[in-house]
Amino acid sequence: MPWPSRKRDKGAAADKKEPAAKVAKTEEEEEEEASEKEEEEKSTKPPAGGSKSGWKNWKKTKESDSGGEESKITYCHWLLKSEPESRLEKGVDVKFSIDDLKAQPNQTTFWDGVRNYQARNFLRAMKLGQQAFFYHSNCKEPGIVGIVKVVKEAYPDHTQFDEKDPHYDATSRKENPKWSMVDVQFVRMTKRFLPLAELKAHHLAHRAGGGPLKDMMLFTRQRLSIQPLTPEEFDFVLSLEEEKPQ
């Protein structure tokens, strides 16, 4: 089994090239998590993807709720952030690069250490076989380096009960665990490194003139370590590996 909690930041830290990069939670994040916790306690597990095709992989459904309509989106592609450079958290190195994943038995590991309610809910929404971009975060050159797939759906994250783990949560109970994880397996490297700066240039262009990355969560909720992607976002980003670097 891989070493515990070596890949995930809490919440997560923004990339170093983005403004206000830091590991500690801000007051805004704490307020967001409190709100997310309240909503989570009121609701059931979020809906999960059920598309027959890995590529045509989302749908919008409308349902009435107390006199109003609420739009629900089911995602089946993801972006997972991990730190490829050494950083100690409570005395433990949380470094975990895509090369570390490739070195694991069967190139598979559990995605533990997520301690943000929205990111956790995204983990719980993941389904077997769904693909995700592996994103190197909080490093000199952040960006997408490869593709992984979900090989085991959400189950309790054991690190929440380990007092020696940097992601230990004394408020979580084994009979009702707060935090979950999934198992992921390496699929392949992207044909080239897709840097954050290039993705951001497309995001800004799409915001101004329209395009699939205009609302990409990598830029609208950049601190989340687990992020969903629409099929348009996933397909567009994937197409960039065929182009020359900008």
GROMACS .gro file of C-alpha atoms in nm:
model
  246
    1MET     CA    1   0.000   0.000   0.000
    2PRO     CA    2   0.124   0.355  -0.065
    3TRP     CA    3   0.235   0.576   0.221
    4PRO     CA    4  -0.042   0.777   0.387
    5SER     CA    5  -0.152   1.128   0.291
    6ARG     CA    6   0.138   1.221   0.066
    7LYS     CA    7  -0.056   1.381  -0.216
    8ARG     CA    8  -0.335   1.602  -0.096
    9ASP     CA    9  -0.340   1.952   0.036
   10LYS     CA   10  -0.630   2.060   0.253
   11GLY     CA   11  -0.876   2.229   0.047
   12ALA     CA   12  -0.637   2.297  -0.145
   13ALA     CA   13  -0.349   2.544  -0.165
   14ALA     CA   14  -0.357   2.762  -0.473
   15ASP     CA   15  -0.077   2.721  -0.724
   16LYS     CA   16   0.230   2.931  -0.661
   17LYS     CA   17   0.187   3.120  -0.986
   18GLU     CA   18  -0.165   3.222  -0.889
   19PRO     CA   19  -0.225   3.518  -0.651
   20ALA     CA   20  -0.258   3.468  -0.276
   21ALA     CA   21  -0.092   3.128  -0.281
   22LYS     CA   22  -0.073   2.980   0.066
   23VAL     CA   23  -0.140   2.656   0.245
   24ALA     CA   24  -0.343   2.782   0.540
   25LYS     CA   25  -0.717   2.821   0.498
   26THR     CA   26  -0.841   3.178   0.462
   27GLU     CA   27  -1.143   3.311   0.650
   28GLU     CA   28  -1.334   3.298   0.320
   29GLU     CA   29  -1.253   2.929   0.279
   30GLU     CA   30  -1.359   2.855   0.635
   31GLU     CA   31  -1.689   3.034   0.575
   32GLU     CA   32  -1.736   2.840   0.250
   33GLU     CA   33  -1.666   2.509   0.426
   34ALA     CA   34  -1.908   2.596   0.708
   35SER     CA   35  -2.175   2.673   0.450
   36GLU     CA   36  -2.094   2.355   0.259
   37LYS     CA   37  -2.115   2.153   0.579
   38GLU     CA   38  -2.456   2.299   0.658
   39GLU     CA   39  -2.581   2.220   0.307
   40GLU     CA   40  -2.431   1.872   0.323
   41GLU     CA   41  -2.613   1.798   0.648
   42LYS     CA   42  -2.941   1.904   0.488
   43SER     CA   43  -2.898   1.702   0.173
   44THR     CA   44  -2.821   1.349   0.070
   45LYS     CA   45  -2.523   1.226  -0.127
   46PRO     CA   46  -2.489   1.427  -0.452
   47PRO     CA   47  -2.593   1.259  -0.778
   48ALA     CA   48  -2.327   1.063  -0.963
   49GLY     CA   49  -2.254   1.029  -1.331
   50GLY     CA   50  -2.441   0.762  -1.521
   51SER     CA   51  -2.347   0.822  -1.881
   52LYS     CA   52  -2.318   0.524  -2.113
   53SER     CA   53  -2.022   0.685  -2.286
   54GLY     CA   54  -1.701   0.805  -2.126
   55TRP     CA   55  -1.688   1.091  -2.371
   56LYS     CA   56  -2.053   1.201  -2.381
   57ASN     CA   57  -2.051   1.220  -2.010
   58TRP     CA   58  -2.277   1.474  -1.856
   59LYS     CA   59  -2.638   1.572  -1.835
   60LYS     CA   60  -2.851   1.846  -1.685
   61THR     CA   61  -3.170   1.760  -1.509
   62LYS     CA   62  -3.438   1.994  -1.378
   63GLU     CA   63  -3.642   1.924  -1.072
   64SER     CA   64  -3.888   2.127  -0.871
   65ASP     CA   65  -3.797   2.204  -0.512
   66SER     CA   66  -4.035   2.403  -0.290
   67GLY     CA   67  -4.180   2.604  -0.573
   68GLY     CA   68  -3.854   2.662  -0.761
   69GLU     CA   69  -3.647   2.481  -1.023
   70GLU     CA   70  -3.294   2.378  -0.945
   71SER     CA   71  -3.048   2.279  -1.215
   72LYS     CA   72  -2.835   1.978  -1.132
   73ILE     CA   73  -2.528   1.884  -1.330
   74THR     CA   74  -2.374   1.538  -1.323
   75TYR     CA   75  -2.007   1.531  -1.414
   76CYS     CA   76  -1.807   1.230  -1.526
   77HIS     CA   77  -1.463   1.384  -1.583
   78TRP     CA   78  -1.243   1.539  -1.319
   79LEU     CA   79  -0.923   1.721  -1.236
   80LEU     CA   80  -0.719   1.602  -0.938
   81LYS     CA   81  -0.450   1.822  -0.785
   82SER     CA   82  -0.139   1.677  -0.630
   83GLU     CA   83   0.189   1.826  -0.513
   84PRO     CA   84   0.501   1.703  -0.697
   85GLU     CA   85   0.747   1.894  -0.477
   86SER     CA   86   0.835   1.817  -0.117
   87ARG     CA   87   0.640   2.004   0.148
   88LEU     CA   88   0.617   1.906   0.512
   89GLU     CA   89   0.280   1.911   0.680
   90LYS     CA   90   0.292   1.828   1.050
   91GLY     CA   91   0.628   1.661   0.988
   92VAL     CA   92   0.507   1.448   0.695
   93ASP     CA   93   0.614   1.506   0.335
   94VAL     CA   94   0.295   1.538   0.127
   95LYS     CA   95   0.478   1.517  -0.206
   96PHE     CA   96   0.312   1.289  -0.462
   97SER     CA   97   0.383   1.332  -0.831
   98ILE     CA   98   0.253   1.137  -1.126
   99ASP     CA   99   0.585   0.951  -1.125
  100ASP     CA  100   0.510   0.846  -0.767
  101LEU     CA  101   0.175   0.712  -0.886
  102LYS     CA  102   0.342   0.518  -1.168
  103ALA     CA  103   0.577   0.363  -0.911
  104GLN     CA  104   0.289   0.224  -0.701
  105PRO     CA  105   0.184  -0.143  -0.730
  106ASN     CA  106  -0.036  -0.175  -1.038
  107GLN     CA  107   0.015   0.202  -1.078
  108THR     CA  108  -0.277   0.248  -0.839
  109THR     CA  109  -0.327   0.440  -0.515
  110PHE     CA  110  -0.598   0.574  -0.285
  111TRP     CA  111  -0.672   0.947  -0.313
  112ASP     CA  112  -0.674   1.033   0.056
  113GLY     CA  113  -0.641   1.349   0.263
  114VAL     CA  114  -0.925   1.557   0.114
  115ARG     CA  115  -1.061   1.782   0.390
  116ASN     CA  116  -1.294   2.017   0.208
  117TYR     CA  117  -1.665   1.936   0.197
  118GLN     CA  118  -1.724   2.032  -0.164
  119ALA     CA  119  -1.415   1.845  -0.282
  120ARG     CA  120  -1.526   1.544  -0.074
  121ASN     CA  121  -1.869   1.551  -0.235
  122PHE     CA  122  -1.707   1.551  -0.577
  123LEU     CA  123  -1.505   1.246  -0.470
  124ARG     CA  124  -1.825   1.073  -0.362
  125ALA     CA  125  -1.982   1.149  -0.700
  126MET     CA  126  -1.707   0.970  -0.894
  127LYS     CA  127  -1.795   0.645  -1.068
  128LEU     CA  128  -1.590   0.348  -1.175
  129GLY     CA  129  -1.399   0.404  -1.497
  130GLN     CA  130  -1.434   0.781  -1.504
  131GLN     CA  131  -1.122   0.967  -1.607
  132ALA     CA  132  -0.942   1.262  -1.450
  133PHE     CA  133  -0.655   1.488  -1.537
  134PHE     CA  134  -0.360   1.454  -1.298
  135TYR     CA  135  -0.258   1.811  -1.218
  136HIS     CA  136   0.071   1.912  -1.056
  137SER     CA  137  -0.014   2.186  -0.809
  138ASN     CA  138   0.162   2.421  -0.567
  139CYS     CA  139   0.491   2.392  -0.756
  140LYS     CA  140   0.723   2.590  -0.982
  141GLU     CA  141   0.539   2.482  -1.299
  142PRO     CA  142   0.179   2.386  -1.224
  143GLY     CA  143  -0.022   2.213  -1.492
  144ILE     CA  144  -0.169   1.892  -1.631
  145VAL     CA  145   0.074   1.604  -1.675
  146GLY     CA  146  -0.138   1.293  -1.728
  147ILE     CA  147  -0.465   1.104  -1.708
  148VAL     CA  148  -0.588   0.863  -1.441
  149LYS     CA  149  -0.908   0.665  -1.398
  150VAL     CA  150  -1.126   0.572  -1.101
  151VAL     CA  151  -1.086   0.204  -1.014
  152LYS     CA  152  -1.269   0.206  -0.680
  153GLU     CA  153  -1.558   0.431  -0.583
  154ALA     CA  154  -1.573   0.637  -0.263
  155TYR     CA  155  -1.513   0.468   0.072
  156PRO     CA  156  -1.400   0.598   0.413
  157ASP     CA  157  -1.060   0.768   0.419
  158HIS     CA  158  -0.865   0.584   0.689
  159THR     CA  159  -0.627   0.878   0.748
  160GLN     CA  160  -0.901   1.072   0.928
  161PHE     CA  161  -0.867   0.825   1.218
  162ASP     CA  162  -0.484   0.814   1.227
  163GLU     CA  163  -0.356   1.053   1.494
  164LYS     CA  164  -0.009   1.050   1.336
  165ASP     CA  165  -0.141   1.154   0.996
  166PRO     CA  166  -0.139   1.525   0.902
  167HIS     CA  167  -0.503   1.491   0.794
  168TYR     CA  168  -0.627   1.340   1.121
  169ASP     CA  169  -0.975   1.463   1.220
  170ALA     CA  170  -1.060   1.414   1.584
  171THR     CA  171  -1.425   1.502   1.517
  172SER     CA  172  -1.483   1.218   1.271
  173ARG     CA  173  -1.634   0.890   1.393
  174LYS     CA  174  -1.586   0.545   1.243
  175GLU     CA  175  -1.961   0.479   1.261
  176ASN     CA  176  -2.021   0.795   1.054
  177PRO     CA  177  -1.699   0.899   0.877
  178LYS     CA  178  -1.678   1.256   0.750
  179TRP     CA  179  -1.421   1.199   0.480
  180SER     CA  180  -1.398   0.972   0.178
  181MET     CA  181  -1.144   0.868  -0.082
  182VAL     CA  182  -1.136   0.682  -0.412
  183ASP     CA  183  -0.872   0.463  -0.576
  184VAL     CA  184  -0.720   0.585  -0.901
  185GLN     CA  185  -0.495   0.418  -1.156
  186PHE     CA  186  -0.249   0.570  -1.399
  187VAL     CA  187  -0.374   0.568  -1.760
  188ARG     CA  188  -0.114   0.765  -1.954
  189MET     CA  189   0.092   1.081  -1.964
  190THR     CA  190  -0.046   1.365  -2.171
  191LYS     CA  191   0.142   1.400  -2.500
  192ARG     CA  192   0.291   1.719  -2.363
  193PHE     CA  193   0.282   1.916  -2.041
  194LEU     CA  194  -0.019   2.152  -2.033
  195PRO     CA  195   0.089   2.446  -1.815
  196LEU     CA  196  -0.142   2.653  -1.602
  197ALA     CA  197  -0.038   2.969  -1.788
  198GLU     CA  198  -0.157   2.826  -2.120
  199LEU     CA  199  -0.485   2.705  -1.973
  200LYS     CA  200  -0.541   3.045  -1.814
  201ALA     CA  201  -0.482   3.223  -2.146
  202HIS     CA  202  -0.757   3.012  -2.304
  203HIS     CA  203  -0.983   3.071  -2.002
  204LEU     CA  204  -0.947   3.449  -2.031
  205ALA     CA  205  -1.003   3.440  -2.408
  206HIS     CA  206  -1.313   3.225  -2.363
  207ARG     CA  207  -1.449   3.455  -2.093
  208ALA     CA  208  -1.416   3.748  -2.328
  209GLY     CA  209  -1.544   3.587  -2.646
  210GLY     CA  210  -1.709   3.261  -2.544
  211GLY     CA  211  -1.565   2.913  -2.530
  212PRO     CA  212  -1.557   2.592  -2.326
  213LEU     CA  213  -1.311   2.711  -2.059
  214LYS     CA  214  -1.494   3.032  -1.966
  215ASP     CA  215  -1.629   2.883  -1.641
  216MET     CA  216  -1.359   2.623  -1.577
  217MET     CA  217  -1.339   2.561  -1.203
  218LEU     CA  218  -0.959   2.562  -1.213
  219PHE     CA  219  -0.995   2.942  -1.230
  220THR     CA  220  -1.331   3.007  -1.063
  221ARG     CA  221  -1.268   2.780  -0.759
  222GLN     CA  222  -0.894   2.735  -0.785
  223ARG     CA  223  -0.840   2.622  -0.426
  224LEU     CA  224  -1.044   2.303  -0.468
  225SER     CA  225  -0.816   2.000  -0.498
  226ILE     CA  226  -1.093   1.794  -0.666
  227GLN     CA  227  -1.268   1.965  -0.956
  228PRO     CA  228  -1.533   1.846  -1.203
  229LEU     CA  229  -1.505   1.906  -1.576
  230THR     CA  230  -1.779   1.934  -1.837
  231PRO     CA  231  -1.724   1.722  -2.149
  232GLU     CA  232  -1.656   2.042  -2.344
  233GLU     CA  233  -1.385   2.142  -2.097
  234PHE     CA  234  -1.230   1.795  -2.094
  235ASP     CA  235  -1.233   1.759  -2.473
  236PHE     CA  236  -1.090   2.107  -2.531
  237VAL     CA  237  -0.807   2.059  -2.282
  238LEU     CA  238  -0.732   1.717  -2.427
  239SER     CA  239  -0.713   1.868  -2.777
  240LEU     CA  240  -0.437   2.102  -2.660
  241GLU     CA  241  -0.189   1.817  -2.629
  242GLU     CA  242  -0.192   1.793  -3.010
  243GLU     CA  243  -0.098   2.160  -3.050
  244LYS     CA  244   0.242   2.325  -3.019
  245PRO     CA  245   0.307   2.495  -2.684
  246GLN     CA  246   0.213   2.860  -2.678
   0.00000   0.00000   0.00000
